[in-house]
PDB file of C-alpha atoms in Angstrom:
ATOM      1  CA  MET A  26      -5.206  48.066  13.992  1.00  0.00           C
ATOM      2  CA  VAL A  27      -5.470  45.314  10.921  1.00  0.00           C
ATOM      3  CA  PRO A  28      -8.172  43.443  10.640  1.00  0.00           C
ATOM      4  CA  LEU A  29      -7.626  39.408  11.861  1.00  0.00           C
ATOM      5  CA  SER A  30      -7.625  35.973  11.173  1.00  0.00           C
ATOM      6  CA  HIS A  31     -10.134  33.935  13.019  1.00  0.00           C
ATOM      7  CA  ASP A  32      -7.231  32.624  15.349  1.00  0.00           C
ATOM      8  CA  GLY A  33      -6.536  36.546  15.424  1.00  0.00           C
ATOM      9  CA  GLU A  34      -9.477  37.120  17.357  1.00  0.00           C
ATOM     10  CA  ILE A  35      -9.655  34.298  19.218  1.00  0.00           C
ATOM     11  CA  VAL A  36      -6.121  35.181  20.880  1.00  0.00           C
ATOM     12  CA  LEU A  37      -7.006  38.206  21.563  1.00  0.00           C
ATOM     13  CA  ALA A  38     -10.220  37.846  22.846  1.00  0.00           C
ATOM     14  CA  LEU A  39      -8.576  35.140  25.286  1.00  0.00           C
ATOM     15  CA  CYS A  40      -5.926  38.135  26.941  1.00  0.00           C
ATOM     16  CA  LYS A  41      -8.985  40.302  27.050  1.00  0.00           C
ATOM     17  CA  LYS A  42     -10.653  37.199  29.036  1.00  0.00           C
ATOM     18  CA  LEU A  43      -7.645  37.394  31.215  1.00  0.00           C
ATOM     19  CA  LEU A  44      -7.154  40.620  31.688  1.00  0.00           C
ATOM     20  CA  ASN A  45     -11.415  40.934  32.888  1.00  0.00           C
ATOM     21  CA  THR A  46     -11.287  38.040  35.199  1.00  0.00           C
ATOM     22  CA  LEU A  47      -9.202  41.424  37.180  1.00  0.00           C
ATOM     23  CA  ARG A  48     -12.656  42.747  38.361  1.00  0.00           C
ATOM     24  CA  ILE A  49     -14.330  39.061  39.363  1.00  0.00           C
ATOM     25  CA  MET A  50     -13.171  39.244  42.705  1.00  0.00           C
ATOM     26  CA  GLY A  51     -13.231  35.882  44.582  1.00  0.00           C
ATOM     27  CA  PRO A  52     -12.250  31.947  43.405  1.00  0.00           C
ATOM     28  CA  ASP A  53     -14.758  32.027  40.856  1.00  0.00           C
ATOM     29  CA  GLY A  54     -11.961  35.178  39.114  1.00  0.00           C
ATOM     30  CA  ARG A  55      -9.450  33.370  40.269  1.00  0.00           C
ATOM     31  CA  ALA A  56     -11.109  29.753  38.528  1.00  0.00           C
ATOM     32  CA  GLN A  57     -11.688  31.625  35.398  1.00  0.00           C
ATOM     33  CA  PHE A  58      -7.939  33.721  35.355  1.00  0.00           C
ATOM     34  CA  ILE A  59      -6.579  30.265  35.637  1.00  0.00           C
ATOM     35  CA  SER A  60      -8.765  29.080  32.668  1.00  0.00           C
ATOM     36  CA  THR A  61      -7.247  31.051  30.186  1.00  0.00           C
ATOM     37  CA  LEU A  62      -3.192  29.812  31.349  1.00  0.00           C
ATOM     38  CA  ALA A  63      -1.087  26.716  29.940  1.00  0.00           C
ATOM     39  CA  PRO A  64      -0.294  24.841  33.135  1.00  0.00           C
ATOM     40  CA  GLY A  65       3.655  24.598  32.153  1.00  0.00           C
ATOM     41  CA  GLY A  66       3.128  28.393  31.337  1.00  0.00           C
ATOM     42  CA  GLN A  67       5.107  31.516  33.336  1.00  0.00           C
ATOM     43  CA  ALA A  68       4.903  35.037  33.635  1.00  0.00           C
ATOM     44  CA  CYS A  69       7.415  37.829  34.085  1.00  0.00           C
ATOM     45  CA  HIS A  70       7.014  41.295  34.791  1.00  0.00           C
ATOM     46  CA  ALA A  71       9.166  44.116  34.833  1.00  0.00           C
ATOM     47  CA  ARG A  72       9.053  46.497  37.586  1.00  0.00           C
ATOM     48  CA  PRO A  73      10.019  49.686  39.077  1.00  0.00           C
ATOM     49  CA  SER A  74      11.897  49.019  41.775  1.00  0.00           C
ATOM     50  CA  LEU A  75      10.192  50.656  45.380  1.00  0.00           C
ATOM     51  CA  ASP A  76      13.236  50.742  46.934  1.00  0.00           C
ATOM     52  CA  PRO A  77      15.589  53.589  45.598  1.00  0.00           C
ATOM     53  CA  SER A  78      18.630  50.784  46.446  1.00  0.00           C
ATOM     54  CA  ILE A  79      17.854  48.951  44.626  1.00  0.00           C
ATOM     55  CA  PRO A  80      17.836  49.670  40.302  1.00  0.00           C
ATOM     56  CA  SER A  81      15.248  49.724  38.232  1.00  0.00           C
ATOM     57  CA  PRO A  82      12.963  47.535  36.302  1.00  0.00           C
ATOM     58  CA  VAL A  83      13.346  44.581  38.888  1.00  0.00           C
ATOM     59  CA  ILE A  84      12.676  41.013  36.810  1.00  0.00           C
ATOM     60  CA  SER A  85      10.453  38.643  38.486  1.00  0.00           C
ATOM     61  CA  TYR A  86       9.281  35.191  37.799  1.00  0.00           C
ATOM     62  CA  GLU A  87       6.155  33.126  38.305  1.00  0.00           C
ATOM     63  CA  ASP A  88       4.665  29.837  37.371  1.00  0.00           C
ATOM     64  CA  ASN A  89       1.006  29.660  35.714  1.00  0.00           C
ATOM     65  CA  LYS A  90       0.332  27.060  38.165  1.00  0.00           C
ATOM     66  CA  GLU A  91       0.337  28.792  41.143  1.00  0.00           C
ATOM     67  CA  SER A  92       2.715  32.354  42.000  1.00  0.00           C
ATOM     68  CA  PHE A  93       1.019  34.250  39.104  1.00  0.00           C
ATOM     69  CA  PRO A  94      -2.477  33.567  40.023  1.00  0.00           C
ATOM     70  CA  ASN A  95      -1.715  34.333  43.681  1.00  0.00           C
ATOM     71  CA  ARG A  96      -0.044  37.802  42.911  1.00  0.00           C
ATOM     72  CA  ILE A  97      -3.646  38.947  42.658  1.00  0.00           C
ATOM     73  CA  ASP A  98      -5.335  39.017  45.905  1.00  0.00           C
ATOM     74  CA  TRP A  99      -8.885  37.344  45.302  1.00  0.00           C
ATOM     75  CA  ASP A 100     -10.615  38.080  48.415  1.00  0.00           C
ATOM     76  CA  SER A 101      -9.239  41.606  48.828  1.00  0.00           C
ATOM     77  CA  GLY A 102     -12.773  43.368  47.513  1.00  0.00           C
ATOM     78  CA  ASN A 103     -10.686  45.383  45.625  1.00  0.00           C
ATOM     79  CA  ASP A 104     -12.269  46.717  41.810  1.00  0.00           C
ATOM     80  CA  TYR A 105      -8.818  46.175  39.575  1.00  0.00           C
ATOM     81  CA  GLU A 106      -8.959  46.570  36.187  1.00  0.00           C
ATOM     82  CA  GLU A 107      -6.724  46.568  33.486  1.00  0.00           C
ATOM     83  CA  GLY A 108      -7.960  47.254  30.105  1.00  0.00           C
ATOM     84  CA  ILE A 109      -6.315  47.834  26.621  1.00  0.00           C
ATOM     85  CA  ASP A 110      -4.228  51.229  26.007  1.00  0.00           C
ATOM     86  CA  ASP A 111      -4.562  50.792  21.974  1.00  0.00           C
ATOM     87  CA  GLY A 112      -4.230  54.401  20.638  1.00  0.00           C
ATOM     88  CA  ASP A 113      -2.169  57.391  19.392  1.00  0.00           C
ATOM     89  CA  ASP A 114       2.562  57.249  20.082  1.00  0.00           C
ATOM     90  CA  GLY A 115       2.454  53.516  19.147  1.00  0.00           C
ATOM     91  CA  ARG A 116       0.408  52.828  21.691  1.00  0.00           C
ATOM     92  CA  GLU A 117      -1.518  49.782  18.989  1.00  0.00           C
ATOM     93  CA  ILE A 118      -2.595  46.099  19.727  1.00  0.00           C
ATOM     94  CA  VAL A 119      -0.477  43.974  17.859  1.00  0.00           C
ATOM     95  CA  VAL A 120      -1.158  39.829  17.149  1.00  0.00           C
ATOM     96  CA  LEU A 121       0.560  38.065  15.237  1.00  0.00           C
ATOM     97  CA  VAL A 122      -0.318  33.448  14.772  1.00  0.00           C
ATOM     98  CA  ASP A 123       1.350  31.254  12.733  1.00  0.00           C
ATOM     99  CA  HIS A 124      -0.215  27.593  12.614  1.00  0.00           C
ATOM    100  CA  ASP A 125      -0.602  26.734  16.545  1.00  0.00           C
ATOM    101  CA  ILE A 126       1.371  29.479  17.781  1.00  0.00           C
ATOM    102  CA  ALA A 127       0.415  32.871  18.866  1.00  0.00           C
ATOM    103  CA  MET A 128       2.141  36.270  20.327  1.00  0.00           C
ATOM    104  CA  VAL A 129      -0.389  39.785  21.376  1.00  0.00           C
ATOM    105  CA  TRP A 130       1.006  42.558  22.242  1.00  0.00           C
ATOM    106  CA  THR A 131      -1.322  44.780  24.291  1.00  0.00           C
ATOM    107  CA  PRO A 132       0.025  49.008  25.634  1.00  0.00           C
ATOM    108  CA  TYR A 133      -2.423  48.438  29.014  1.00  0.00           C
ATOM    109  CA  TRP A 134      -3.373  50.566  32.440  1.00  0.00           C
ATOM    110  CA  PHE A 135      -4.765  49.452  35.718  1.00  0.00           C
ATOM    111  CA  LYS A 136      -6.299  51.631  38.536  1.00  0.00           C
ATOM    112  CA  ASN A 137      -7.098  49.939  41.446  1.00  0.00           C
ATOM    113  CA  ASN A 138     -10.319  51.315  43.005  1.00  0.00           C
ATOM    114  CA  GLY A 139     -10.475  53.656  40.211  1.00  0.00           C
ATOM    115  CA  GLN A 140      -6.936  54.872  40.510  1.00  0.00           C
ATOM    116  CA  LEU A 141      -4.153  54.711  38.040  1.00  0.00           C
ATOM    117  CA  THR A 142      -1.419  53.014  39.220  1.00  0.00           C
ATOM    118  CA  HIS A 143       0.412  51.906  36.679  1.00  0.00           C
ATOM    119  CA  VAL A 144       0.332  51.612  32.597  1.00  0.00           C
ATOM    120  CA  GLY A 145       2.761  49.615  30.556  1.00  0.00           C
ATOM    121  CA  THR A 146       3.059  46.648  27.715  1.00  0.00           C
ATOM    122  CA  ASN A 147       1.618  42.950  28.197  1.00  0.00           C
ATOM    123  CA  CYS A 148       3.352  40.716  25.501  1.00  0.00           C
ATOM    124  CA  PHE A 149       1.398  37.402  25.228  1.00  0.00           C
ATOM    125  CA  THR A 150       2.164  33.887  24.093  1.00  0.00           C
ATOM    126  CA  LEU A 151      -0.118  31.762  23.191  1.00  0.00           C
ATOM    127  CA  ALA A 152       0.303  28.149  21.960  1.00  0.00           C
ATOM    128  CA  LYS A 153      -3.238  25.700  20.145  1.00  0.00           C
ATOM    129  CA  ASP A 154      -3.699  22.561  22.356  1.00  0.00           C
ATOM    130  CA  PRO A 155      -5.066  20.156  20.238  1.00  0.00           C
ATOM    131  CA  VAL A 156      -8.006  19.468  22.798  1.00  0.00           C
ATOM    132  CA  GLU A 157      -8.317  22.127  24.970  1.00  0.00           C
ATOM    133  CA  GLY A 158      -7.176  25.677  22.162  1.00  0.00           C
ATOM    134  CA  TRP A 159      -5.860  28.347  22.657  1.00  0.00           C
ATOM    135  CA  LYS A 160      -3.882  28.775  26.320  1.00  0.00           C
ATOM    136  CA  ILE A 161      -1.483  31.455  27.265  1.00  0.00           C
ATOM    137  CA  VAL A 162       1.417  29.864  27.222  1.00  0.00           C
ATOM    138  CA  GLY A 163       4.042  32.678  28.941  1.00  0.00           C
ATOM    139  CA  MET A 164       3.007  36.672  29.389  1.00  0.00           C
ATOM    140  CA  THR A 165       5.685  39.259  30.193  1.00  0.00           C
ATOM    141  CA  ASP A 166       4.654  42.570  31.294  1.00  0.00           C
ATOM    142  CA  THR A 167       6.110  45.602  32.053  1.00  0.00           C
ATOM    143  CA  GLY A 168       5.097  48.450  34.421  1.00  0.00           C
ATOM    144  CA  ARG A 169       6.007  51.694  34.623  1.00  0.00           C
ATOM    145  CA  TRP A 170       4.253  54.841  37.049  1.00  0.00           C
ATOM    146  CA  PRO A 171       1.928  56.743  34.944  1.00  0.00           C
ATOM    147  CA  SER A 172       3.220  60.847  33.511  1.00  0.00           C
ATOM    148  CA  ASP A 173       1.490  63.198  33.405  1.00  0.00           C
ATOM    149  CA  GLU A 174       0.441  62.404  29.817  1.00  0.00           C
ATOM    150  CA  ASP A 175      -1.675  59.240  30.930  1.00  0.00           C
ATOM    151  CA  LYS A 176      -2.718  60.634  33.820  1.00  0.00           C
ATOM    152  CA  LYS A 177      -4.421  63.384  31.337  1.00  0.00           C
ATOM    153  CA  ARG A 178      -5.432  60.734  28.616  1.00  0.00           C
ATOM    154  CA  LEU A 179      -7.092  57.900  30.561  1.00  0.00           C
ATOM    155  CA  LEU A 180      -8.479  59.518  33.612  1.00  0.00           C
TER     156      LEU A 180
END
């Protein structure tokens, strides 16, 4: 990854903060998750269909205020962990900043209770509010079942 500007470091840290909140269960985790988001923003997820009769990917949209935070079962007691998969084969973090907008591209892996469940890429869009600073306005992600190579590399 190329060296980042000051704002580049800040937006990457904010995206990592959102991912790290998944390890904090209960109201505190949810509140920290929401603190990274712009209230009028949206998340979009592209996932493989669990139903063979429905073509993949299945695209879902969620608003930042309610639907996106409610996607996570904060009271489950599960150990969720999402990590950035910065490495070989084109998997690298990309951070672009132009004054008060930014984009952060992060390949990722996701584990639930220590089990690798899926991998993919997050694409965060951010805006810099003059009062609150950087906030995540949008998050689009892909998800796919881990390949044997993914499992070998990540387990």
